[in-house]
Coordinates of C-alpha atoms in Angstrom, one line a residue:
M1 CA -3.3 -14.5 -30.8
I2 CA -2.8 -18.0 -32.2
D3 CA 0.3 -16.8 -34.0
F4 CA 1.9 -15.5 -30.7
I5 CA 4.8 -17.7 -29.5
V6 CA 5.3 -17.6 -25.8
P7 CA 8.9 -16.9 -24.7
F8 CA 10.3 -19.8 -22.7
C9 CA 9.8 -19.3 -18.9
E10 CA 13.1 -19.9 -17.1
Q11 CA 11.5 -20.0 -13.7
Q12 CA 10.5 -23.3 -12.2
V13 CA 7.1 -24.3 -10.8
T14 CA 7.4 -24.6 -7.0
I15 CA 5.4 -27.3 -5.2
I16 CA 3.8 -25.8 -2.1
Y17 CA 1.9 -28.8 -0.9
V18 CA 1.2 -32.4 -2.1
D19 CA -0.6 -35.4 -0.9
D20 CA -2.4 -38.4 -2.6
D21 CA -5.4 -36.2 -3.7
I22 CA -4.1 -32.7 -4.5
L23 CA -1.2 -30.5 -5.5
V24 CA -0.7 -26.9 -4.7
V25 CA 1.9 -25.0 -6.7
D26 CA 3.3 -21.5 -7.1
K27 CA 3.1 -20.6 -10.8
P28 CA 5.7 -18.2 -12.1
S29 CA 4.7 -15.2 -14.2
G30 CA 5.2 -15.8 -17.9
L31 CA 4.2 -19.5 -17.9
L32 CA 0.9 -20.7 -19.4
S33 CA -1.4 -22.7 -17.2
V34 CA -2.3 -25.1 -20.1
P35 CA -1.0 -25.6 -23.6
G36 CA -1.7 -22.8 -26.1
K37 CA -3.5 -23.2 -29.4
N38 CA -0.2 -22.8 -31.3
V39 CA 1.7 -26.1 -31.4
L40 CA 4.8 -24.3 -30.4
N41 CA 3.2 -23.2 -27.1
K42 CA 3.1 -26.6 -25.4
D43 CA 5.3 -25.7 -22.5
C44 CA 3.0 -24.9 -19.6
L45 CA 2.4 -25.5 -15.9
I46 CA 0.4 -28.7 -16.3
T47 CA 2.9 -30.4 -18.7
R48 CA 5.7 -29.6 -16.4
V49 CA 3.9 -30.9 -13.3
Q50 CA 2.7 -34.1 -15.1
Q51 CA 6.3 -35.1 -15.7
Q52 CA 6.5 -35.8 -11.9
Y53 CA 2.8 -36.3 -11.2
P54 CA 1.2 -38.0 -14.2
N55 CA -2.3 -38.0 -12.6
A56 CA -2.4 -34.2 -12.0
H57 CA -5.3 -32.3 -13.6
I58 CA -5.9 -28.5 -13.9
V59 CA -8.8 -27.3 -11.6
H60 CA -8.6 -23.6 -12.4
R61 CA -6.3 -21.3 -14.4
L62 CA -4.2 -18.2 -13.9
D63 CA -3.4 -15.9 -16.8
M64 CA 0.1 -16.4 -18.3
D65 CA 1.4 -13.1 -16.8
T66 CA -0.2 -13.7 -13.3
S67 CA 1.9 -15.6 -10.7
G68 CA 0.9 -17.4 -7.6
V69 CA -1.1 -20.2 -6.0
M70 CA -2.8 -22.8 -8.2
L71 CA -4.6 -25.9 -7.1
L72 CA -4.4 -29.2 -9.0
A73 CA -6.3 -32.4 -8.6
R74 CA -4.8 -35.9 -8.5
G75 CA -7.2 -38.2 -10.3
K76 CA -10.6 -37.6 -12.0
A77 CA -12.7 -38.0 -8.8
N78 CA -10.8 -35.3 -7.0
L79 CA -11.0 -33.1 -10.1
S80 CA -14.8 -33.3 -10.1
C81 CA -15.0 -32.5 -6.4
L82 CA -12.6 -29.5 -6.6
S83 CA -14.1 -28.1 -9.9
R84 CA -17.5 -28.1 -8.3
Q85 CA -16.2 -26.0 -5.4
F86 CA -15.0 -23.3 -7.8
Q87 CA -18.2 -23.4 -9.8
E88 CA -20.3 -23.1 -6.6
R89 CA -18.0 -20.3 -5.2
K90 CA -17.0 -22.3 -2.2
T91 CA -13.4 -21.3 -2.6
E92 CA -11.8 -18.0 -1.5
K93 CA -9.2 -16.4 -3.7
Q94 CA -7.1 -13.4 -2.7
Y95 CA -4.7 -11.5 -4.9
L96 CA -2.0 -8.8 -4.3
A97 CA -1.5 -6.1 -6.9
W98 CA 0.3 -2.8 -7.4
V99 CA -2.0 -0.5 -9.4
Y100 CA -1.4 2.9 -11.0
G101 CA -2.3 6.0 -9.0
V102 CA -3.2 6.6 -5.4
L103 CA -6.6 5.2 -4.4
Q104 CA -8.7 7.5 -2.2
D105 CA -11.0 4.8 -0.7
D106 CA -9.6 2.4 1.8
K107 CA -11.9 -0.4 0.5
G108 CA -14.7 -0.9 -1.9
E109 CA -16.2 -3.2 -4.6
I110 CA -16.4 -3.1 -8.3
N111 CA -19.6 -4.6 -9.8
L112 CA -19.4 -4.5 -13.6
P113 CA -20.6 -7.2 -16.1
L114 CA -17.9 -8.6 -18.4
C115 CA -17.8 -10.4 -21.7
C116 CA -15.2 -11.2 -24.4
D117 CA -14.2 -8.5 -26.8
W118 CA -14.3 -11.0 -29.7
P119 CA -12.5 -8.8 -32.3
N120 CA -9.7 -8.3 -29.8
R121 CA -9.8 -11.6 -27.9
P122 CA -8.6 -12.6 -25.4
K123 CA -9.4 -9.1 -24.1
Q124 CA -12.6 -8.6 -22.1
I125 CA -14.9 -5.6 -22.0
V126 CA -17.6 -4.2 -19.8
H127 CA -21.0 -4.8 -21.5
Y128 CA -24.2 -4.2 -19.6
E129 CA -26.4 -6.2 -22.1
L130 CA -24.2 -9.2 -22.9
G131 CA -21.8 -9.3 -19.9
K132 CA -21.9 -11.8 -17.1
P133 CA -22.2 -10.5 -13.5
S134 CA -18.7 -9.8 -12.1
L135 CA -17.8 -8.7 -8.6
T136 CA -14.5 -7.7 -7.1
R137 CA -13.8 -6.5 -3.6
F138 CA -10.6 -4.5 -2.9
E139 CA -8.8 -3.2 0.1
V140 CA -5.9 -0.8 0.2
L141 CA -2.7 -2.1 1.9
E142 CA -0.2 0.6 1.0
R143 CA 0.0 3.9 -0.8
N144 CA 3.2 5.1 -2.4
P145 CA 2.9 8.7 -3.7
V146 CA 6.5 8.6 -4.8
T147 CA 6.0 5.9 -7.4
F148 CA 2.3 6.9 -7.8
Q149 CA 1.1 3.4 -7.0
T150 CA -1.2 1.7 -4.5
K151 CA -0.8 -1.9 -3.2
V152 CA -4.2 -3.5 -3.0
L153 CA -5.7 -6.8 -1.8
L154 CA -8.2 -8.1 -4.4
K155 CA -10.9 -10.6 -3.6
P156 CA -12.8 -11.7 -6.7
V157 CA -16.3 -13.0 -5.8
T158 CA -16.8 -14.2 -9.4
G159 CA -14.1 -15.7 -11.6
R160 CA -14.4 -14.1 -15.0
S161 CA -11.4 -14.0 -17.4
H162 CA -9.2 -11.0 -16.8
Q163 CA -11.7 -9.8 -14.2
L164 CA -9.3 -8.1 -11.9
R165 CA -7.4 -6.4 -14.7
V166 CA -10.5 -5.0 -16.3
H167 CA -12.2 -4.0 -13.1
M168 CA -9.1 -2.1 -11.8
A169 CA -8.7 -0.4 -15.2
E170 CA -12.4 0.7 -15.2
L171 CA -11.8 2.1 -11.7
G172 CA -9.1 4.3 -13.2
H173 CA -6.3 2.4 -11.6
P174 CA -5.0 -0.2 -14.0
I175 CA -2.6 -2.9 -12.7
S176 CA 1.0 -1.8 -13.2
G177 CA 2.7 -3.6 -16.1
C178 CA -0.5 -4.8 -17.6
E179 CA 0.0 -5.1 -21.4
F180 CA -3.7 -5.6 -22.1
Y181 CA -5.5 -2.8 -20.2
A182 CA -2.9 -0.4 -18.8
H183 CA -2.1 3.0 -20.4
Q184 CA 1.6 3.8 -21.1
D185 CA 2.3 5.4 -17.8
A186 CA 0.9 2.3 -15.9
L187 CA 2.6 -0.1 -18.3
K188 CA 6.0 1.5 -17.6
Q189 CA 5.7 1.1 -13.9
A190 CA 6.8 -2.6 -14.0
D191 CA 8.5 -5.1 -16.3
R192 CA 5.8 -7.7 -15.5
L193 CA 2.2 -7.7 -14.5
Q194 CA 2.0 -6.8 -10.9
L195 CA -0.7 -9.3 -10.0
H196 CA -0.1 -12.3 -7.8
A197 CA -2.5 -15.0 -6.5
W198 CA -1.5 -14.8 -2.9
K199 CA -3.9 -17.0 -1.0
L200 CA -6.4 -19.8 -1.8
S201 CA -8.8 -21.5 0.6
F202 CA -10.7 -24.6 -0.3
I203 CA -12.1 -27.9 1.1
H204 CA -9.9 -30.9 0.9
P205 CA -11.7 -33.5 -1.3
S206 CA -11.0 -36.5 1.0
T207 CA -10.8 -35.1 4.5
G208 CA -13.3 -32.3 4.3
A209 CA -11.0 -30.0 6.1
L210 CA -10.7 -26.3 5.1
L211 CA -7.2 -25.7 3.7
T212 CA -5.5 -22.4 3.1
Q213 CA -2.4 -22.2 1.0
I214 CA -0.2 -19.1 0.5
A215 CA 2.5 -18.1 -1.9
P216 CA 4.5 -14.9 -1.1
A217 CA 4.6 -12.3 -3.8
V218 CA 8.0 -11.7 -5.4
F219 CA 7.1 -8.0 -5.9

């Protein structure tokens, strides 16, 4: 994938919240979170944000095709505090997605271990021997039998790479528009990945207050 040149993302990064310690932004689909390995893939969320806020640091990432809420730290001390929250699972992340097919269960969970599919990286696979524990909870919000899709709320308990994409695909309901894991019928349902980081809750590094930030889904 190092030879892949990311098309320029015309959409802008929207600042949702800012203070002396943190930044919360809405990342558009099609924009890298950090620079890619290829020298031509330098345009990304952090380089754009640092033009206005030079002390901003990435705390966590979203896939290039995923849109939505991202938290950034201002300064190294705040970076350490916020990174620890993600590592210790003290944050709560919620995603919205349209998936292929009509789910029968109103809610449930997917508990499948994941690891990198090295010959096909960055793809991930379910592997019961080498995979790391990975847990996703889901809740049906809307069923659309006309388009043969279901809108779901996804709550990842763990934060593995491509976790939501792989888990929904393994459930038999790949996320619409997913180029990595969707079959052709699911891929044709949308012109972009129908996955959006809708809500993020975390503890403010200075005040200790619980903050919840939301970015409405464009789909």
